Tab-separated table of C-alpha atoms in Angstrom:
chain	number	residue	atom	x	y	z
H	1	MET	CA	-18.331	-6.498	26.193
H	2	THR	CA	-17.423	-8.519	23.217
H	3	THR	CA	-20.792	-9.190	22.324
H	4	ALA	CA	-21.090	-5.643	21.913
H	5	PRO	CA	-21.270	-4.286	17.939
H	6	ILE	CA	-17.977	-2.025	18.454
H	7	PHE	CA	-14.950	-3.042	20.615
H	8	ARG	CA	-11.182	-2.163	20.919
H	9	ILE	CA	-8.912	-4.618	18.955
H	10	VAL	CA	-4.938	-5.015	19.543
H	11	PRO	CA	-3.075	-4.547	16.153
H	12	THR	CA	0.201	-5.897	15.768
H	13	THR	CA	3.580	-4.142	14.898
H	14	GLN	CA	5.990	-5.474	12.503
H	15	LYS	CA	9.806	-4.685	12.285
H	16	TYR	CA	11.244	-4.576	9.023
H	17	ASP	CA	14.721	-3.005	7.907
H	18	TRP	CA	13.105	-0.472	5.691
H	19	GLY	CA	10.864	1.135	8.704
H	20	LYS	CA	11.174	4.423	10.298
H	21	LYS	CA	12.874	4.244	13.578
H	22	GLY	CA	11.565	4.683	17.271
H	23	LEU	CA	9.194	7.448	17.386
H	24	ALA	CA	10.054	9.106	13.975
H	25	SER	CA	7.556	6.277	13.088
H	26	LYS	CA	3.911	6.358	12.874
H	27	VAL	CA	3.477	2.966	13.715
H	28	ALA	CA	5.303	3.423	16.944
H	29	GLN	CA	3.866	6.601	17.448
H	30	PHE	CA	0.332	4.797	17.478
H	31	ALA	CA	1.676	2.017	19.281
H	32	ALA	CA	2.833	3.631	22.122
H	33	ALA	CA	0.119	6.196	22.497
H	34	SER	CA	-2.725	3.382	22.620
H	35	LYS	CA	-0.644	1.381	24.914
H	36	ILE	CA	-0.679	-1.667	23.045
H	37	PRO	CA	-0.113	-4.453	25.552
H	38	GLY	CA	3.313	-6.015	25.406
H	39	PHE	CA	4.825	-3.101	23.317
H	40	GLU	CA	7.872	-1.519	24.582
H	41	LEU	CA	9.295	1.103	22.415
H	42	ASP	CA	13.077	0.679	21.364
H	43	GLU	CA	14.126	3.824	19.764
H	44	ASN	CA	16.587	2.058	17.689
H	45	ALA	CA	14.280	-0.335	16.202
H	46	PRO	CA	12.650	0.248	12.644
H	47	TYR	CA	8.801	0.209	13.248
H	48	ALA	CA	7.571	-0.350	9.807
H	49	GLU	CA	4.125	-1.626	9.755
H	50	LEU	CA	0.749	-1.781	12.108
H	51	TRP	CA	-1.527	-4.492	11.198
H	52	MET	CA	-5.200	-4.092	11.732
H	53	GLY	CA	-7.369	-7.546	10.684
H	54	THR	CA	-7.205	-11.202	10.566
H	55	HIS	CA	-4.167	-11.841	8.631
H	56	PRO	CA	-2.576	-15.187	9.930
H	57	SER	CA	0.722	-13.448	9.725
H	58	GLY	CA	-0.316	-10.632	12.160
H	59	PRO	CA	-3.611	-11.450	13.621
H	60	SER	CA	-5.513	-8.685	15.678
H	61	ARG	CA	-7.017	-9.704	18.973
H	62	VAL	CA	-9.872	-8.508	20.900
H	63	LEU	CA	-8.427	-6.428	23.785
H	64	ASP	CA	-10.839	-7.256	26.512
H	65	THR	CA	-10.403	-11.048	26.209
H	66	ASN	CA	-7.473	-11.462	24.048
H	67	GLU	CA	-9.225	-13.642	21.890
H	68	LEU	CA	-8.234	-13.680	18.037
H	69	LEU	CA	-10.558	-11.246	16.482
H	70	SER	CA	-11.099	-14.117	13.584
H	71	ALA	CA	-12.323	-16.463	16.203
H	72	HIS	CA	-14.808	-13.947	17.832
H	73	LEU	CA	-16.103	-13.302	14.410
H	74	ALA	CA	-16.469	-16.669	13.481
H	75	LYS	CA	-18.657	-17.366	16.622
H	76	ASN	CA	-20.896	-14.225	15.973
H	77	PRO	CA	-21.355	-14.192	12.118
H	78	HIS	CA	-24.119	-11.683	12.655
H	79	LEU	CA	-21.010	-9.161	12.772
H	80	MET	CA	-19.628	-9.678	9.386
H	81	GLY	CA	-22.876	-9.446	7.790
H	82	THR	CA	-24.915	-11.558	5.595
H	83	GLN	CA	-23.578	-10.217	2.079
H	84	VAL	CA	-20.059	-10.385	2.953
H	85	LEU	CA	-20.614	-14.213	4.497
H	86	SER	CA	-22.504	-14.961	1.122
H	87	LYS	CA	-19.652	-13.531	-1.049
H	88	TYR	CA	-16.521	-14.482	0.664
H	89	GLU	CA	-15.908	-18.232	1.854
H	90	ASP	CA	-13.287	-17.540	4.313
H	91	ALA	CA	-15.687	-15.019	5.958
H	92	LYS	CA	-17.100	-17.961	7.789
H	93	ALA	CA	-14.246	-18.652	9.353
H	94	GLY	CA	-14.076	-15.123	10.856
H	95	ASN	CA	-11.543	-13.826	8.115
H	96	ILE	CA	-12.042	-10.381	6.786
H	97	PRO	CA	-11.346	-9.989	3.132
H	98	PHE	CA	-9.176	-7.128	3.567
H	99	LEU	CA	-5.964	-6.087	5.608
H	100	PHE	CA	-5.696	-2.715	7.188
H	101	LYS	CA	-2.339	-1.013	7.800
H	102	VAL	CA	-0.395	1.867	8.820
H	103	LEU	CA	3.257	2.030	7.124
H	104	ALA	CA	6.410	4.012	7.850
H	105	ILE	CA	8.751	3.842	5.276
H	106	GLU	CA	12.298	5.089	5.735
H	107	LYS	CA	14.016	3.046	3.097
H	108	ALA	CA	12.676	1.978	-0.062
H	109	LEU	CA	10.534	-0.936	-0.457
H	110	SER	CA	10.938	-3.576	-3.559
H	111	ILE	CA	10.149	-2.905	-6.857
H	112	GLN	CA	7.073	-5.295	-7.090
H	113	THR	CA	3.966	-6.209	-8.512
H	114	HIS	CA	1.039	-8.302	-7.453
H	115	PRO	CA	-0.653	-11.055	-9.248
H	116	ASP	CA	-4.415	-11.367	-10.554
H	117	LYS	CA	-6.432	-14.143	-9.305
H	118	GLU	CA	-5.824	-16.201	-12.086
H	119	THR	CA	-2.059	-15.934	-11.842
H	120	ALA	CA	-2.185	-16.214	-8.016
H	121	LYS	CA	-3.760	-19.834	-8.258
H	122	VAL	CA	-1.021	-20.755	-10.852
H	123	LEU	CA	1.839	-19.264	-8.630
H	124	HIS	CA	0.487	-20.925	-5.488
H	125	ARG	CA	-0.003	-24.303	-7.210
H	126	GLU	CA	3.515	-24.224	-8.543
H	127	LYS	CA	5.583	-22.596	-5.792
H	128	PRO	CA	3.372	-22.587	-2.721
H	129	ASP	CA	6.605	-22.202	-0.561
H	130	ILE	CA	6.993	-18.573	-2.207
H	131	TYR	CA	3.305	-17.808	-2.896
H	132	LYS	CA	1.598	-18.897	-0.022
H	133	ASP	CA	-1.982	-18.299	-0.958
H	134	ASP	CA	-3.998	-18.256	-4.289
H	135	ASN	CA	-5.473	-14.633	-4.042
H	136	HIS	CA	-4.894	-11.462	-5.618
H	137	LYS	CA	-3.685	-8.240	-3.547
H	138	PRO	CA	-4.912	-4.774	-4.813
H	139	GLU	CA	-3.784	-2.252	-2.917
H	140	MET	CA	-4.349	1.323	-1.939
H	141	ALA	CA	-1.798	3.864	-0.456
H	142	LEU	CA	-3.462	7.064	1.544
H	143	ALA	CA	-0.810	9.438	2.347
H	144	ILE	CA	-1.026	10.800	6.233
H	145	THR	CA	2.613	12.365	5.741
H	146	PRO	CA	4.093	13.565	2.566
H	147	PHE	CA	4.840	10.428	0.749
H	148	THR	CA	6.711	9.320	-2.505
H	149	ALA	CA	6.482	6.201	-4.550
H	150	LEU	CA	7.273	4.699	-8.009
H	151	CYS	CA	3.977	3.535	-9.433
H	152	GLY	CA	3.241	2.441	-13.199
H	153	PHE	CA	4.891	2.846	-16.464
H	154	LEU	CA	5.813	6.421	-17.455
H	155	PRO	CA	4.157	7.808	-20.935
H	156	LEU	CA	6.419	6.273	-23.646
H	157	PRO	CA	7.363	9.895	-24.884
H	158	LYS	CA	9.260	10.205	-21.359
H	159	LEU	CA	10.969	7.002	-21.005
H	160	ALA	CA	11.834	7.533	-24.730
H	161	SER	CA	13.834	10.815	-23.747
H	162	TYR	CA	15.687	8.838	-21.154
H	163	ILE	CA	16.879	6.258	-23.505
H	164	ARG	CA	18.000	9.377	-25.433
H	165	ALA	CA	19.592	11.381	-22.779
H	166	VAL	CA	21.221	8.730	-20.329
H	167	PRO	CA	23.747	6.349	-21.926
H	168	GLU	CA	24.411	4.479	-18.513
H	169	PHE	CA	20.824	3.562	-18.841
H	170	SER	CA	20.332	2.928	-22.606
H	171	SER	CA	23.598	0.755	-22.621
H	172	LEU	CA	21.616	-1.828	-21.114
H	173	ILE	CA	19.127	-2.072	-23.955
H	174	PRO	CA	20.314	-4.036	-26.794
H	175	PRO	CA	20.378	-1.526	-29.576
H	176	ALA	CA	17.547	-3.377	-31.958
H	177	ILE	CA	15.323	-3.230	-29.137
H	178	SER	CA	15.981	0.387	-28.029
H	179	ALA	CA	15.604	1.544	-32.043
H	180	HIS	CA	12.326	-0.119	-32.431
H	181	PHE	CA	11.086	1.297	-29.049
H	182	LEU	CA	12.229	4.728	-30.054
H	183	SER	CA	10.383	4.313	-33.281
H	184	LEU	CA	6.973	3.567	-31.800
H	185	ALA	CA	7.155	5.962	-28.644
H	186	SER	CA	6.142	9.414	-30.255
H	187	THR	CA	3.845	7.766	-32.876
H	188	SER	CA	2.228	4.907	-31.398
H	189	SER	CA	-0.902	4.695	-28.793
H	190	PRO	CA	0.445	3.269	-25.528
H	191	ASP	CA	-2.291	0.885	-25.436
H	192	ALA	CA	-1.580	-0.431	-28.781
H	193	PRO	CA	-0.180	-4.251	-28.802
H	194	ASP	CA	3.227	-3.312	-30.623
H	195	ALA	CA	3.769	-0.102	-28.141
H	196	LYS	CA	3.315	-2.911	-25.304
H	197	ALA	CA	5.412	-5.126	-26.823
H	198	ALA	CA	8.045	-2.800	-27.459
H	199	LEU	CA	7.566	-1.700	-23.567
H	200	ARG	CA	7.826	-4.862	-22.354
H	201	ASP	CA	10.989	-5.729	-24.750
H	202	VAL	CA	12.732	-2.730	-23.216
H	203	PHE	CA	11.772	-3.090	-19.308
H	204	SER	CA	12.840	-7.262	-19.862
H	205	ALA	CA	16.121	-6.085	-21.078
H	206	VAL	CA	16.922	-3.730	-18.512
H	207	MET	CA	15.978	-6.138	-15.676
H	208	THR	CA	17.800	-8.954	-16.990
H	209	ALA	CA	20.765	-7.061	-17.860
H	210	SER	CA	24.280	-9.145	-16.814
H	211	ASP	CA	25.419	-8.108	-13.358
H	212	SER	CA	29.016	-7.092	-14.722
H	213	LEU	CA	26.891	-4.873	-17.345
H	214	PHE	CA	24.366	-2.787	-15.183
H	215	LYS	CA	26.896	-2.762	-12.357
H	216	SER	CA	29.700	-0.757	-14.039
H	217	GLU	CA	26.942	1.451	-15.698
H	218	LEU	CA	25.246	2.130	-12.203
H	219	ALA	CA	28.367	3.146	-10.873
H	220	LYS	CA	29.487	5.635	-13.659
H	221	LEU	CA	25.887	6.912	-13.645
H	222	VAL	CA	25.956	7.629	-9.930
H	223	ASP	CA	29.346	9.103	-9.877
H	224	ARG	CA	28.345	11.358	-12.776
H	225	TYR	CA	25.548	12.736	-10.973
H	226	LYS	CA	27.518	13.204	-7.758
H	227	LYS	CA	29.891	15.516	-9.695
H	228	GLY	CA	26.908	17.379	-11.045
H	229	GLU	CA	27.192	16.374	-14.793
H	230	VAL	CA	23.513	16.234	-15.210
H	231	LYS	CA	21.502	16.975	-18.665
H	232	GLU	CA	18.180	18.748	-18.359
H	233	GLU	CA	16.258	15.893	-19.400
H	234	GLU	CA	17.395	13.809	-16.163
H	235	SER	CA	17.400	16.552	-13.899
H	236	ASP	CA	14.170	15.306	-12.281
H	237	VAL	CA	15.465	11.931	-11.289
H	238	VAL	CA	19.152	12.549	-10.141
H	239	GLU	CA	17.846	13.011	-6.534
H	240	LEU	CA	15.817	9.819	-6.531
H	241	VAL	CA	18.743	7.492	-8.524
H	242	VAL	CA	21.209	8.908	-5.884
H	243	ARG	CA	19.019	7.791	-3.095
H	244	LEU	CA	18.166	4.415	-4.155
H	245	GLU	CA	21.367	3.376	-5.068
H	246	SER	CA	22.798	4.564	-1.327
H	247	GLN	CA	20.138	2.323	0.013
H	248	PHE	CA	20.625	-0.633	-2.318
H	249	PRO	CA	24.289	-0.121	-3.976
H	250	GLY	CA	24.580	-2.121	-7.174
H	251	ASP	CA	20.900	-2.724	-7.465
H	252	ILE	CA	19.342	-3.249	-10.861
H	253	GLY	CA	16.103	-1.770	-9.411
H	254	VAL	CA	18.056	1.559	-9.534
H	255	PHE	CA	17.123	1.448	-13.046
H	256	CYS	CA	13.496	1.526	-12.501
H	257	ALA	CA	13.900	5.439	-12.062
H	258	PHE	CA	14.068	5.738	-15.606
H	259	MET	CA	10.896	3.796	-16.593
H	260	LEU	CA	8.362	4.377	-13.887
H	261	ASN	CA	6.681	7.389	-12.549
H	262	TYR	CA	7.961	8.852	-9.452
H	263	VAL	CA	4.903	10.510	-7.432
H	264	THR	CA	4.644	12.676	-4.327
H	265	LEU	CA	1.667	12.874	-2.441
H	266	GLU	CA	0.515	15.138	0.087
H	267	PRO	CA	-1.615	13.848	3.288
H	268	GLY	CA	-4.999	12.755	1.884
H	269	GLU	CA	-3.944	12.168	-1.347
H	270	ALA	CA	-3.916	8.168	-2.495
H	271	ILE	CA	-2.947	5.982	-5.312
H	272	PHE	CA	-4.360	2.355	-6.271
H	273	LEU	CA	-2.527	-0.365	-7.723
H	274	ALA	CA	-4.184	-2.976	-9.455
H	275	ALA	CA	-2.861	-6.308	-10.275
H	276	GLY	CA	0.205	-6.342	-12.885
H	277	GLU	CA	1.052	-2.659	-11.813
H	278	PRO	CA	4.667	-2.093	-11.050
H	279	HIS	CA	5.489	0.044	-7.908
H	280	ALA	CA	7.654	0.684	-4.983
H	281	TYR	CA	7.176	3.068	-1.889
H	282	VAL	CA	10.061	5.385	-1.429
H	283	SER	CA	9.461	7.019	1.662
H	284	GLY	CA	6.626	8.721	3.925
H	285	ASP	CA	3.875	7.260	6.164
H	286	ILE	CA	0.685	5.964	4.764
H	287	MET	CA	-2.680	3.924	5.591
H	288	GLU	CA	-2.560	1.144	3.360
H	289	CYS	CA	-5.430	-1.259	2.469
H	290	MET	CA	-5.155	-4.301	0.549
H	291	ALA	CA	-7.150	-7.668	-0.243
H	292	THR	CA	-5.799	-10.393	2.319
H	293	SER	CA	-2.949	-12.112	0.353
H	294	ASP	CA	1.032	-12.366	0.785
H	295	ASN	CA	1.532	-12.466	-2.829
H	296	VAL	CA	4.257	-10.185	-3.683
H	297	ILE	CA	6.415	-10.638	-7.137
H	298	ARG	CA	9.700	-8.995	-6.771
H	299	ALA	CA	12.426	-7.991	-9.037
H	300	GLY	CA	14.765	-5.050	-7.052
H	301	LEU	CA	15.549	-2.935	-4.127
H	302	THR	CA	15.384	-5.968	-2.189
H	303	PRO	CA	17.608	-8.831	-0.613
H	304	LYS	CA	14.719	-10.795	-1.022
H	305	LEU	CA	13.725	-13.508	-3.662
H	306	ARG	CA	13.561	-11.861	-7.300
H	307	ASP	CA	11.323	-13.473	-9.741
H	308	ILE	CA	12.086	-11.764	-12.971
H	309	PRO	CA	10.073	-14.261	-15.244
H	310	ASN	CA	6.946	-14.138	-13.697
H	311	LEU	CA	7.089	-10.273	-12.792
H	312	VAL	CA	8.059	-9.788	-16.561
H	313	ALA	CA	5.146	-12.234	-17.507
H	314	GLY	CA	2.205	-10.630	-15.116
H	315	LEU	CA	2.548	-6.727	-16.006
H	316	THR	CA	0.145	-5.032	-17.857
H	317	TYR	CA	2.514	-2.665	-19.615
H	318	ALA	CA	0.290	0.469	-19.267
H	319	ALA	CA	2.233	3.512	-19.902
H	320	ALA	CA	0.362	6.708	-18.504
H	321	PRO	CA	0.932	9.652	-15.894
H	322	PRO	CA	0.803	8.938	-12.733
H	323	ALA	CA	-2.572	10.205	-12.345
H	324	ARG	CA	-4.051	6.956	-13.850
H	325	HIS	CA	-3.323	5.592	-10.367
H	326	ARG	CA	-4.613	8.492	-8.320
H	327	VAL	CA	-7.823	7.478	-6.256
H	328	PHE	CA	-9.647	10.852	-5.582
H	329	ALA	CA	-11.635	11.615	-2.140
H	330	ARG	CA	-15.307	12.191	-2.864
H	331	ALA	CA	-18.052	13.331	-0.584
H	332	ALA	CA	-19.863	10.161	1.072
H	333	ALA	CA	-23.422	9.731	1.636
H	334	PHE	CA	-22.197	9.758	5.468
H	335	GLY	CA	-21.824	13.272	6.461
H	336	ALA	CA	-19.757	16.689	5.466
H	337	ALA	CA	-16.843	15.626	7.357
H	338	VAL	CA	-16.441	12.166	5.811
H	339	ASP	CA	-14.423	11.669	2.661
H	340	LEU	CA	-14.634	8.152	0.583
H	341	TYR	CA	-11.744	6.484	-1.015
H	342	ASP	CA	-13.420	3.993	-3.224
H	343	PRO	CA	-10.853	1.948	-5.587
H	344	PRO	CA	-12.633	-0.396	-8.248
H	345	VAL	CA	-12.376	-3.581	-6.096
H	346	PRO	CA	-15.085	-5.127	-3.999
H	347	GLU	CA	-12.617	-6.216	-0.975
H	348	PHE	CA	-12.266	-2.789	0.688
H	349	SER	CA	-13.055	1.059	0.570
H	350	VAL	CA	-11.691	3.740	3.060
H	351	LEU	CA	-13.347	6.365	4.664
H	352	GLN	CA	-11.429	9.447	6.261
H	353	VAL	CA	-13.622	11.059	9.017
H	354	LYS	CA	-12.701	14.405	10.478
H	355	VAL	CA	-14.831	15.432	13.495
H	356	SER	CA	-14.287	19.301	14.951
H	357	SER	CA	-16.921	21.197	17.152
H	358	THR	CA	-18.552	24.238	15.183
H	359	GLY	CA	-21.093	26.922	16.398
H	360	GLY	CA	-19.943	26.683	19.884
H	361	GLU	CA	-20.315	23.198	20.409
H	362	ALA	CA	-17.862	21.734	23.204
H	363	VAL	CA	-17.494	18.917	20.661
H	364	GLY	CA	-17.826	17.829	17.523
H	365	ARG	CA	-20.364	14.975	16.076
H	366	GLU	CA	-20.734	12.753	13.085
H	367	THR	CA	-22.839	9.873	12.541
H	368	LEU	CA	-22.255	6.970	10.130
H	369	PRO	CA	-25.099	5.250	8.986
H	370	PRO	CA	-25.004	1.376	8.828
H	371	ILE	CA	-22.377	-0.449	6.444
H	372	ALA	CA	-23.527	-4.064	5.310
H	373	GLY	CA	-20.048	-5.083	6.103
H	374	PRO	CA	-17.585	-5.195	8.943
H	375	SER	CA	-15.336	-2.026	9.324
H	376	ILE	CA	-11.921	-1.641	11.286
H	377	ALA	CA	-11.045	1.999	12.184
H	378	ILE	CA	-7.921	3.517	13.903
H	379	VAL	CA	-7.793	6.989	15.187
H	380	THR	CA	-4.631	8.987	13.941
H	381	GLU	CA	-5.163	12.091	15.982
H	382	GLY	CA	-7.333	13.651	18.955
H	383	SER	CA	-9.823	11.474	20.832
H	384	GLY	CA	-13.420	10.930	21.525
H	385	SER	CA	-16.130	8.198	21.395
H	386	LEU	CA	-18.054	5.819	19.568
H	387	ARG	CA	-21.548	5.149	20.333
H	388	TRP	CA	-24.539	2.863	18.987
H	389	GLY	CA	-28.067	2.339	19.670
H	390	ALA	CA	-30.849	4.858	21.132
H	391	GLN	CA	-30.004	6.686	23.710
H	392	GLY	CA	-31.513	5.139	26.811
H	393	SER	CA	-32.317	1.966	25.358
H	394	LYS	CA	-30.749	-1.534	26.935
H	395	ASP	CA	-28.906	-1.931	23.637
H	396	ALA	CA	-27.103	1.193	23.908
H	397	GLY	CA	-23.426	1.502	24.329
H	398	GLY	CA	-20.252	3.302	23.590
H	399	VAL	CA	-16.332	3.027	23.165
H	400	GLU	CA	-13.737	5.784	24.351
H	401	VAL	CA	-10.997	6.130	21.830
H	402	GLY	CA	-7.936	8.211	21.522
H	403	THR	CA	-5.062	8.224	19.350
H	404	GLY	CA	-3.559	5.259	17.774
H	405	GLN	CA	-6.430	3.140	19.321
H	406	VAL	CA	-8.072	0.750	16.977
H	407	VAL	CA	-11.769	-0.733	16.936
H	408	PHE	CA	-13.900	-3.317	15.225
H	409	VAL	CA	-17.410	-2.106	13.951
H	410	GLY	CA	-19.850	-5.022	13.328
H	411	ALA	CA	-22.081	-4.940	9.984
H	412	GLY	CA	-25.148	-2.840	10.260
H	413	THR	CA	-24.208	-0.751	13.008
H	414	GLU	CA	-24.873	3.181	12.953
H	415	VAL	CA	-22.228	5.051	14.801
H	416	GLU	CA	-22.278	8.459	16.321
H	417	ILE	CA	-18.481	9.652	16.233
H	418	SER	CA	-18.146	12.428	18.997
H	419	GLY	CA	-14.961	14.563	19.496
H	420	GLU	CA	-12.628	17.279	18.969
H	421	GLY	CA	-10.006	17.515	16.175
H	422	MET	CA	-10.380	13.740	15.835
H	423	ILE	CA	-9.321	11.995	12.760
H	424	VAL	CA	-10.394	8.184	12.071
H	425	TYR	CA	-9.232	5.896	9.109
H	426	TRP	CA	-12.187	3.649	8.545
H	427	ALA	CA	-11.688	0.480	6.035
H	428	PHE	CA	-14.791	-1.233	5.106
H	429	VAL	CA	-16.274	-4.022	3.033
H	430	GLU	CA	-19.829	-4.396	1.902
């Protein structure tokens, strides 16, 4: 019944080289468990992403009718909510302002950043074949298995210690730039304009080093590490450098291990990457939510187009420990079993809902109060049901859900969730 406020939708799967293969991938696990129409498991295929939303490159469809979700929402604007319709122009065409994903990462993604809105407009105008829209793309990664990533610039003293300790790295930086940076690293505030400029000069020098220079230095570095010739100051990046170089031989992006924070997240932990923050996901399975856009500026660890000038020009050069990027779950006004991940952007927030029985009950129950905008939710563990409307009323109904299944929830819908051992990730906009 597609006029209902809650209904199943069909996500799309994306196969990219960096994805986990077969059922090692959460993407494949969810697609297989939910019996996505047309999905046939190939154990040798890399299942990288599961897309849930209205993005034109991988739009979701209504399960019962096979209609595009965007088309259904355009015909039923009440499901978007008046606040979202008034704030986001594309919402009138049924387009949700966020894209919700599952990512399964075996091989590192590219060193990249995303432009802010003003920069996106310029890039789209100047290079529409590369930057296909004029929107920004802030994103949040929420670990569902142990997850590693590079994110944001290292604190200046830590970067300085690598310059001093790692000759193969420091040889990529002209002596005058290196000396100026080292003179500021321990005395200047990382937010000071001169410190940011010095960090920019170091990063730019490394990323624009000649192929003949950085490839020979990278070969020497990896050979030294494999021989076990490691100084204490560099011991924390050895495994990462060797891993990245094995995946992307002779790639300048490997040297970002000496400039960006390397973080490990446990399930339930999250990071947020705003515009201008360099990052690369390295391994693990995550829920990812982002503003709907394709705009990625790449610099390394990729066979795709690299745009070093625009990447260097657009970074924030904010040097800080990785905690600066963490999004900490906090209790929401939705119930004791609901955690809210609320990054500093209007396009999306994410709930994690855990439903288990207590007090001898056969099933657990949680009630989510109405949200003023549209939601998309996926069950990652267990099974149960989502119900709406007063019991016994003609407007009441429900949807049975299990692992990997995805639902759309219309604006203003109070939802009773029941199940046992069920975990649901719930992205929404208000």
